[in-house]
Every structure is written in C-alpha cells, then in structure tokens.
PDB file of N, CA and C in Angstrom:
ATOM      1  N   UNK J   1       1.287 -19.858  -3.527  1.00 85.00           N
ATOM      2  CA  UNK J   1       2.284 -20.279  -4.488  1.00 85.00           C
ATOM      3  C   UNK J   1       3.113 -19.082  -4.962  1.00 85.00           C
ATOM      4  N   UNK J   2       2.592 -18.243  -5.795  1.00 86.00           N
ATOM      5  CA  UNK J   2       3.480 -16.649  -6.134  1.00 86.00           C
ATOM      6  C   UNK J   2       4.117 -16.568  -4.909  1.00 86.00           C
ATOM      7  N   UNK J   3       3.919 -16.174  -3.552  1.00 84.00           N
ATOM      8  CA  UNK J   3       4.321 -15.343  -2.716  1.00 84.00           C
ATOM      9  C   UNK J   3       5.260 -16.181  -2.459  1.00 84.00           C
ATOM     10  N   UNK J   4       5.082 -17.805  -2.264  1.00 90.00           N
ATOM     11  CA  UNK J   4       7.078 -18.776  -2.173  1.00 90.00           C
ATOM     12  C   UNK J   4       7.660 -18.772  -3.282  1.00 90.00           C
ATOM     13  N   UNK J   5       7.612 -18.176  -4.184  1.00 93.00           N
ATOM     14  CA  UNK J   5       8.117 -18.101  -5.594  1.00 93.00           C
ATOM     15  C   UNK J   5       9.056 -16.745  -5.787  1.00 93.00           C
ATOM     16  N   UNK J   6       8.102 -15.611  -5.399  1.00 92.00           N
ATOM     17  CA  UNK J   6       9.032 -14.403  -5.191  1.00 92.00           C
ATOM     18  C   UNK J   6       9.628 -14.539  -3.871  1.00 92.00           C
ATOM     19  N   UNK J   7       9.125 -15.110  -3.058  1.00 91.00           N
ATOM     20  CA  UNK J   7      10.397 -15.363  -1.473  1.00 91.00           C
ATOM     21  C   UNK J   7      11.674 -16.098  -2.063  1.00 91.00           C
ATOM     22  N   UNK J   8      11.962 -16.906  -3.188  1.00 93.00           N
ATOM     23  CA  UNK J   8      12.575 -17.684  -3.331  1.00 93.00           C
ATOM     24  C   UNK J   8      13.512 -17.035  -4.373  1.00 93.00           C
ATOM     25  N   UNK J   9      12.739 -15.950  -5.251  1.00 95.00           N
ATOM     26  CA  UNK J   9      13.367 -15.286  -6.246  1.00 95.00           C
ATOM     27  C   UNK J   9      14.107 -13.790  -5.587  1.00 95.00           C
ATOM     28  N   UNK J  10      13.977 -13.292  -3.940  1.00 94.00           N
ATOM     29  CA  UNK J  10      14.507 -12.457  -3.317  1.00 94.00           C
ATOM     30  C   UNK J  10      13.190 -11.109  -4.019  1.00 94.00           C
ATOM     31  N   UNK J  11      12.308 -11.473  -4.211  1.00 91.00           N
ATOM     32  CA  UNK J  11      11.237 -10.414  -4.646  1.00 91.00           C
ATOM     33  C   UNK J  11      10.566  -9.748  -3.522  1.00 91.00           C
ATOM     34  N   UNK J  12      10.641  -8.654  -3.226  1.00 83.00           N
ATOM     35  CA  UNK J  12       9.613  -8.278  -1.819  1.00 83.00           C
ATOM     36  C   UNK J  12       8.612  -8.182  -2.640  1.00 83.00           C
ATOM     37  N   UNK J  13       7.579  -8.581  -1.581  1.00 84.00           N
ATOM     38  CA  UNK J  13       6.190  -8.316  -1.658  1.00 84.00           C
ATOM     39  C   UNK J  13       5.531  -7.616  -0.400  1.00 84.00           C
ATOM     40  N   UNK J  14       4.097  -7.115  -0.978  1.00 80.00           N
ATOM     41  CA  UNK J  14       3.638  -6.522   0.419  1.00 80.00           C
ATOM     42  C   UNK J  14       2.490  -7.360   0.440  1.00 80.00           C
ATOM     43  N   UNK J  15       1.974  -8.593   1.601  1.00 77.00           N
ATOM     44  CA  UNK J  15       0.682  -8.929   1.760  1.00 77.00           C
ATOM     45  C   UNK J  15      -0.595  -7.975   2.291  1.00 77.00           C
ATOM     46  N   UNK J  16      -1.676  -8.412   1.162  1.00 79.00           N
ATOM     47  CA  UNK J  16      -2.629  -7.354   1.443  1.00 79.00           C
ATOM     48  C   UNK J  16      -4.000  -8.220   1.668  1.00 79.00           C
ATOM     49  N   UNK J  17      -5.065  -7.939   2.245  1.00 75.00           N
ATOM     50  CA  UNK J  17      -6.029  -9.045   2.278  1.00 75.00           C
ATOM     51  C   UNK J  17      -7.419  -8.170   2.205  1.00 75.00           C
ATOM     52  N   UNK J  18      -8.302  -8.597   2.162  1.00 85.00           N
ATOM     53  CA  UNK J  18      -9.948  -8.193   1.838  1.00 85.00           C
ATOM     54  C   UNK J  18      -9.660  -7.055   0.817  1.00 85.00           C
ATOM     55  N   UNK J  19     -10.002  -6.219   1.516  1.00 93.00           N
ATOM     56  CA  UNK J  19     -10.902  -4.463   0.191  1.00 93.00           C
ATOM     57  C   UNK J  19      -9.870  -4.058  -0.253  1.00 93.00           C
ATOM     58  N   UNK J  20      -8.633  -3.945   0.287  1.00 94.00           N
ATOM     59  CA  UNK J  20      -7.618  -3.240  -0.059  1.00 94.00           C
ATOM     60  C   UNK J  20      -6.417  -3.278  -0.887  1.00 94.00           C
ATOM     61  N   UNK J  21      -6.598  -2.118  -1.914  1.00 94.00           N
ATOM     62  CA  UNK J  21      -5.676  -2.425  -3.109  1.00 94.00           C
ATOM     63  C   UNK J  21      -4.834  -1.335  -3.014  1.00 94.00           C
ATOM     64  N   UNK J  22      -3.521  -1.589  -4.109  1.00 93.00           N
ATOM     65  CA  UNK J  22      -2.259  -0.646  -3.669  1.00 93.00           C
ATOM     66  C   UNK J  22      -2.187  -0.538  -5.010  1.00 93.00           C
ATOM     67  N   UNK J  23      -1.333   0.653  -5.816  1.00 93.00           N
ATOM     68  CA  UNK J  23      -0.980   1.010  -6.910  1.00 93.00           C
ATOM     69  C   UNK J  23       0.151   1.372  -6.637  1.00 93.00           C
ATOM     70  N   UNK J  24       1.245   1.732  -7.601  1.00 91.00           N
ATOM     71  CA  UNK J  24       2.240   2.163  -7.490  1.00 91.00           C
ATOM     72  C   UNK J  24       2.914   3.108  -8.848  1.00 91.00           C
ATOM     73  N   UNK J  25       3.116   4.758  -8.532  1.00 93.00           N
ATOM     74  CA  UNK J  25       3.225   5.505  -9.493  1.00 93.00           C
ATOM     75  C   UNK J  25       4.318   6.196  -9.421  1.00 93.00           C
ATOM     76  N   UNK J  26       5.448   6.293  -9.949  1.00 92.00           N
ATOM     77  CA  UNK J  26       6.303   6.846 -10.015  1.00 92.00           C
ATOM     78  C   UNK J  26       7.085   6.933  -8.250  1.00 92.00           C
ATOM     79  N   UNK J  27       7.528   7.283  -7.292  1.00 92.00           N
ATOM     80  CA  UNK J  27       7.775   7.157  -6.020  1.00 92.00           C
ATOM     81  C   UNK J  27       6.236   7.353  -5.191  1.00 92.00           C
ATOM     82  N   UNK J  28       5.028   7.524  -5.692  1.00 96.00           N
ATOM     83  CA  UNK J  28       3.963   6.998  -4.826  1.00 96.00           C
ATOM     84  C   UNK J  28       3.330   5.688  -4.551  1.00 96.00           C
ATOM     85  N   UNK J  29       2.677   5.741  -3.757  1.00 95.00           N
ATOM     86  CA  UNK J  29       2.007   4.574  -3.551  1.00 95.00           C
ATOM     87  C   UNK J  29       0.338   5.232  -2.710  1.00 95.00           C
ATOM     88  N   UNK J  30      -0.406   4.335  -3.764  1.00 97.00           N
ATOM     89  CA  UNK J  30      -1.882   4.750  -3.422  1.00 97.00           C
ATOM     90  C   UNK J  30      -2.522   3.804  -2.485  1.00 97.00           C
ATOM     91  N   UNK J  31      -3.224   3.715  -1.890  1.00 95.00           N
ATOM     92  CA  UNK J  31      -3.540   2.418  -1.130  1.00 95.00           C
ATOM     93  C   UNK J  31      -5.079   2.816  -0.741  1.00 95.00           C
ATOM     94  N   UNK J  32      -5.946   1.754  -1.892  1.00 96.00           N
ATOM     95  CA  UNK J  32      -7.377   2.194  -1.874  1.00 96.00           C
ATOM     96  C   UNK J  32      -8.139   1.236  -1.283  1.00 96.00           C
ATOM     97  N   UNK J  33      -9.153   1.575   0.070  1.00 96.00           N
ATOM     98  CA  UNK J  33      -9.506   0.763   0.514  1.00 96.00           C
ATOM     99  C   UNK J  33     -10.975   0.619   0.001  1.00 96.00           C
ATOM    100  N   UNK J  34     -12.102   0.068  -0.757  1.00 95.00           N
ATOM    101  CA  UNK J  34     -13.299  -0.199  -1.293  1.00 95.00           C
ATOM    102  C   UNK J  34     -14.099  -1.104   0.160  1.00 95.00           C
ATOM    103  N   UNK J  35     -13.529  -1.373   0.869  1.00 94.00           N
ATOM    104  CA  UNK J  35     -14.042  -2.166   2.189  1.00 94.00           C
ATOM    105  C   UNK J  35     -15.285  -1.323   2.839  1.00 94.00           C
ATOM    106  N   UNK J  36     -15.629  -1.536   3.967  1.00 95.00           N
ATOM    107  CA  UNK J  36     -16.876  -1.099   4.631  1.00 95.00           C
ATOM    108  C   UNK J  36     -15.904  -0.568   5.874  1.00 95.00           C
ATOM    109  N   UNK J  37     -15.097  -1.136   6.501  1.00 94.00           N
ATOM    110  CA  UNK J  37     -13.837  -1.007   7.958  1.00 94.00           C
ATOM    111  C   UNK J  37     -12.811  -0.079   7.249  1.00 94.00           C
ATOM    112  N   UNK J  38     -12.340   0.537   7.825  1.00 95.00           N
ATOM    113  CA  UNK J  38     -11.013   1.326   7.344  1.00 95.00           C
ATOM    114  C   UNK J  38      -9.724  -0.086   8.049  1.00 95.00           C
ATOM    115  N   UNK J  39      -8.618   0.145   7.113  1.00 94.00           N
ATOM    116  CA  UNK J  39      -7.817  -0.610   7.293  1.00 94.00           C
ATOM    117  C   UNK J  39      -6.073   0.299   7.537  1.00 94.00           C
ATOM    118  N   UNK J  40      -5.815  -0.385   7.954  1.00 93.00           N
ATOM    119  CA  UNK J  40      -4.055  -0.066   8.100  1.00 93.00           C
ATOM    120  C   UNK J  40      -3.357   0.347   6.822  1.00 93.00           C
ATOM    121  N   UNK J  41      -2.682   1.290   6.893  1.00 94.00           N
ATOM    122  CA  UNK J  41      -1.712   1.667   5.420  1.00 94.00           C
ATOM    123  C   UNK J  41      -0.619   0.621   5.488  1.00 94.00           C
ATOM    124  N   UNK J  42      -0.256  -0.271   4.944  1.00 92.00           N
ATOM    125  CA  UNK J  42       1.316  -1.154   4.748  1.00 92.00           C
ATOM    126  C   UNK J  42       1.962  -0.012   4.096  1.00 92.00           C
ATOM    127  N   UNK J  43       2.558   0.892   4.688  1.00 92.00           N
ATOM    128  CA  UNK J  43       3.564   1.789   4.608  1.00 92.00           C
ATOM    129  C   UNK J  43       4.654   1.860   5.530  1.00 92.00           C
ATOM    130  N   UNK J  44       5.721   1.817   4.992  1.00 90.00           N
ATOM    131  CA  UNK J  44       7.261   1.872   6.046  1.00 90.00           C
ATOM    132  C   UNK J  44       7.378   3.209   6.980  1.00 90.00           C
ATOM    133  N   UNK J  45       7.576   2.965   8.258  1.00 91.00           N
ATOM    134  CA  UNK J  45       7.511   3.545   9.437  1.00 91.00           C
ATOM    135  C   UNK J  45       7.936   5.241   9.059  1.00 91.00           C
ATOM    136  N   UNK J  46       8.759   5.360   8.222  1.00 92.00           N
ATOM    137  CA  UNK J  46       9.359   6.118   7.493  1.00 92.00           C
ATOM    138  C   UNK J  46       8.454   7.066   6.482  1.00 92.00           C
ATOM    139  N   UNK J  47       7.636   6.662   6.049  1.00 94.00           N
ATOM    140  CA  UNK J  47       6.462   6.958   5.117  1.00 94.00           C
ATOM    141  C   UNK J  47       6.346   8.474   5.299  1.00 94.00           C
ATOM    142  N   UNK J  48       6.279   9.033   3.743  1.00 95.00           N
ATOM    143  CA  UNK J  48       5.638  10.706   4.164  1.00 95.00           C
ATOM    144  C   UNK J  48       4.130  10.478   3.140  1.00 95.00           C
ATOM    145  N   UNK J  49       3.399  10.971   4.296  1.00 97.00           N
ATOM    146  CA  UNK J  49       2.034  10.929   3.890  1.00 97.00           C
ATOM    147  C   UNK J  49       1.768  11.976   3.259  1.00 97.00           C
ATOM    148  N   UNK J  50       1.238  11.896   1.938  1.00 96.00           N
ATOM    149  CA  UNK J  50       0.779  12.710   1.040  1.00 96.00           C
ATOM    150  C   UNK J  50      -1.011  13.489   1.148  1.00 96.00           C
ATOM    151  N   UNK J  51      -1.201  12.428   0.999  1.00 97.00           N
ATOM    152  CA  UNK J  51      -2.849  12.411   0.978  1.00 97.00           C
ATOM    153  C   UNK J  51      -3.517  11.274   2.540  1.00 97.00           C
ATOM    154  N   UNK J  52      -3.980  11.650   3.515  1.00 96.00           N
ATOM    155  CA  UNK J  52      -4.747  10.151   4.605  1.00 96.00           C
ATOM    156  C   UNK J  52      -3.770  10.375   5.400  1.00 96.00           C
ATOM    157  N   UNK J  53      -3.908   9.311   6.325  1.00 94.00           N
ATOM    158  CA  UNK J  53      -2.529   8.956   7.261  1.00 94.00           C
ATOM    159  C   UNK J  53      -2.873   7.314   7.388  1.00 94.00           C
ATOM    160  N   UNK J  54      -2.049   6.926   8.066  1.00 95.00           N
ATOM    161  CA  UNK J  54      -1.970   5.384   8.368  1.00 95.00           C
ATOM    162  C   UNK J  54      -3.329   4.396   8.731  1.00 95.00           C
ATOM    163  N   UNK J  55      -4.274   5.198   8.650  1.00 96.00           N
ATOM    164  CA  UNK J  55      -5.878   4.329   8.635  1.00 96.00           C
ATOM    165  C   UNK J  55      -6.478   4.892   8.161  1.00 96.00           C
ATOM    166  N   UNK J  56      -6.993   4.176   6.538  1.00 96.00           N
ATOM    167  CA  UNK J  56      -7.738   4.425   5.513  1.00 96.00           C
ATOM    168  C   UNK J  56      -9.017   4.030   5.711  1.00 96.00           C
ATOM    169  N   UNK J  57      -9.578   4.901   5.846  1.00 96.00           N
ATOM    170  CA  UNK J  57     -11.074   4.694   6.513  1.00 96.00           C
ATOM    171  C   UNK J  57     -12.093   3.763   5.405  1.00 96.00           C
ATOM    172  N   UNK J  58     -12.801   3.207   5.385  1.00 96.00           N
ATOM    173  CA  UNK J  58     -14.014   2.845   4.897  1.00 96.00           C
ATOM    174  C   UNK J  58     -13.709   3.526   3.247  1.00 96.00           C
ATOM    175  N   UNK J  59     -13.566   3.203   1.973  1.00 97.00           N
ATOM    176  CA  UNK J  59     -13.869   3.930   0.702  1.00 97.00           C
ATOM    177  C   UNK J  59     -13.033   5.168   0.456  1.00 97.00           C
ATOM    178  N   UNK J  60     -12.533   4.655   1.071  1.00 97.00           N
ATOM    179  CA  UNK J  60     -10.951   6.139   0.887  1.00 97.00           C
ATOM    180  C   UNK J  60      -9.712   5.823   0.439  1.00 97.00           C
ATOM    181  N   UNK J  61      -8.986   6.850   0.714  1.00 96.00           N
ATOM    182  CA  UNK J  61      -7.778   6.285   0.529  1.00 96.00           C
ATOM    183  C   UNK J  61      -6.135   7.312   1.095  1.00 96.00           C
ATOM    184  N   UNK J  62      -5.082   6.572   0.619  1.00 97.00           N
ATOM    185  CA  UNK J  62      -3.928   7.413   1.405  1.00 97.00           C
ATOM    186  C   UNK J  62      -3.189   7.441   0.431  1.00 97.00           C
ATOM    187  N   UNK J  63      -2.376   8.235   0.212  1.00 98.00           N
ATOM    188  CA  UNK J  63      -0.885   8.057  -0.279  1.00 98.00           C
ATOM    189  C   UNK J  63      -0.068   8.650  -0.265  1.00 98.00           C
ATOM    190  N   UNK J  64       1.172   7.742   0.038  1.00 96.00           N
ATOM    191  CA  UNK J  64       2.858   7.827   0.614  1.00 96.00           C
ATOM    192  C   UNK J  64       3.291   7.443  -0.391  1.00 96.00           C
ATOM    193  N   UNK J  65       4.959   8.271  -0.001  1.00 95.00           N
ATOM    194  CA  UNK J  65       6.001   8.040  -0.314  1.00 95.00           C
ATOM    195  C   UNK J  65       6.814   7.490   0.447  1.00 95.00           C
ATOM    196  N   UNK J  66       7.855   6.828  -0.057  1.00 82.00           N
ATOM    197  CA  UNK J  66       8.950   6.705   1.080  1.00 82.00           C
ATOM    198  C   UNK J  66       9.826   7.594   1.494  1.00 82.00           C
ATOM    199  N   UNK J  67      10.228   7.908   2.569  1.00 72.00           N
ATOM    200  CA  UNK J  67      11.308   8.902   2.817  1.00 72.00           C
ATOM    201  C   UNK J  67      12.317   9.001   2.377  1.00 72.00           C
ATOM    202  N   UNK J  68      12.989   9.962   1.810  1.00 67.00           N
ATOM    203  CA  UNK J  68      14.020  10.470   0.701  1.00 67.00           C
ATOM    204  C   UNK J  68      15.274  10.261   2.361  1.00 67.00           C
ATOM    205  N   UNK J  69      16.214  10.035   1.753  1.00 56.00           N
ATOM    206  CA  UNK J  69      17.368  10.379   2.701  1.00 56.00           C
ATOM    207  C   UNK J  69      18.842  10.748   2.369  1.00 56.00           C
TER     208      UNK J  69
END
C-alpha cells in the first residue's frame, strides 16, 4: 500500500527486504545488514564508497554517497 501511494505521489523509494536497513545522514547513506548472508548495497552505479563496497557481508555494513558532479 505505502509503496503505490508514494509511486502515485512521484516519491522514490528504495525496496529493501529481510536484515537490511538503510539510514540516511546528511549526503550519506548507511546500509546495515543484521542478516546471517551478506546482501547487495542499493546504491546508484555512481556511488562513492565510504566505508564496505557493494556486498555487505553478514553484520556489517557500507556507506555511500552519491557522486558529486
């Protein structure tokens, strides 16, 4: 329901599913995985990795920015 609600209101969203949670701080983005599997970063191709890279292992975590241009 939310997610056709902000599709409808022009809201992006990012779908996320099981362990993995995202924060968002000033131009970062944290993306903490509490899972047992490491999972994929939903970060834009573009992404400068701060902390991890694009597979957040098991109880870890990454975080990007988006690329400045």
């Amino acid at each position: 329901l939310f997610a056709r609600l902000c599709d409808e209101a022009g809201i992006v969203t990012t779908p996320i599913t099981g362990a993995l949670r995202l924060r968002r701080r000033g131009d970062l983005t944290f993306g903490i995985n509490y899972g047992e599997t490491p999972v994929a970063a939903p970060a834009p191709a573009d992404a400068e990795f701060v902390l991890g890279d694009r597979s957040i292992a098991a109880h870890d975590l990454s975080i990007w920015r988006y690329a400045r241009g």
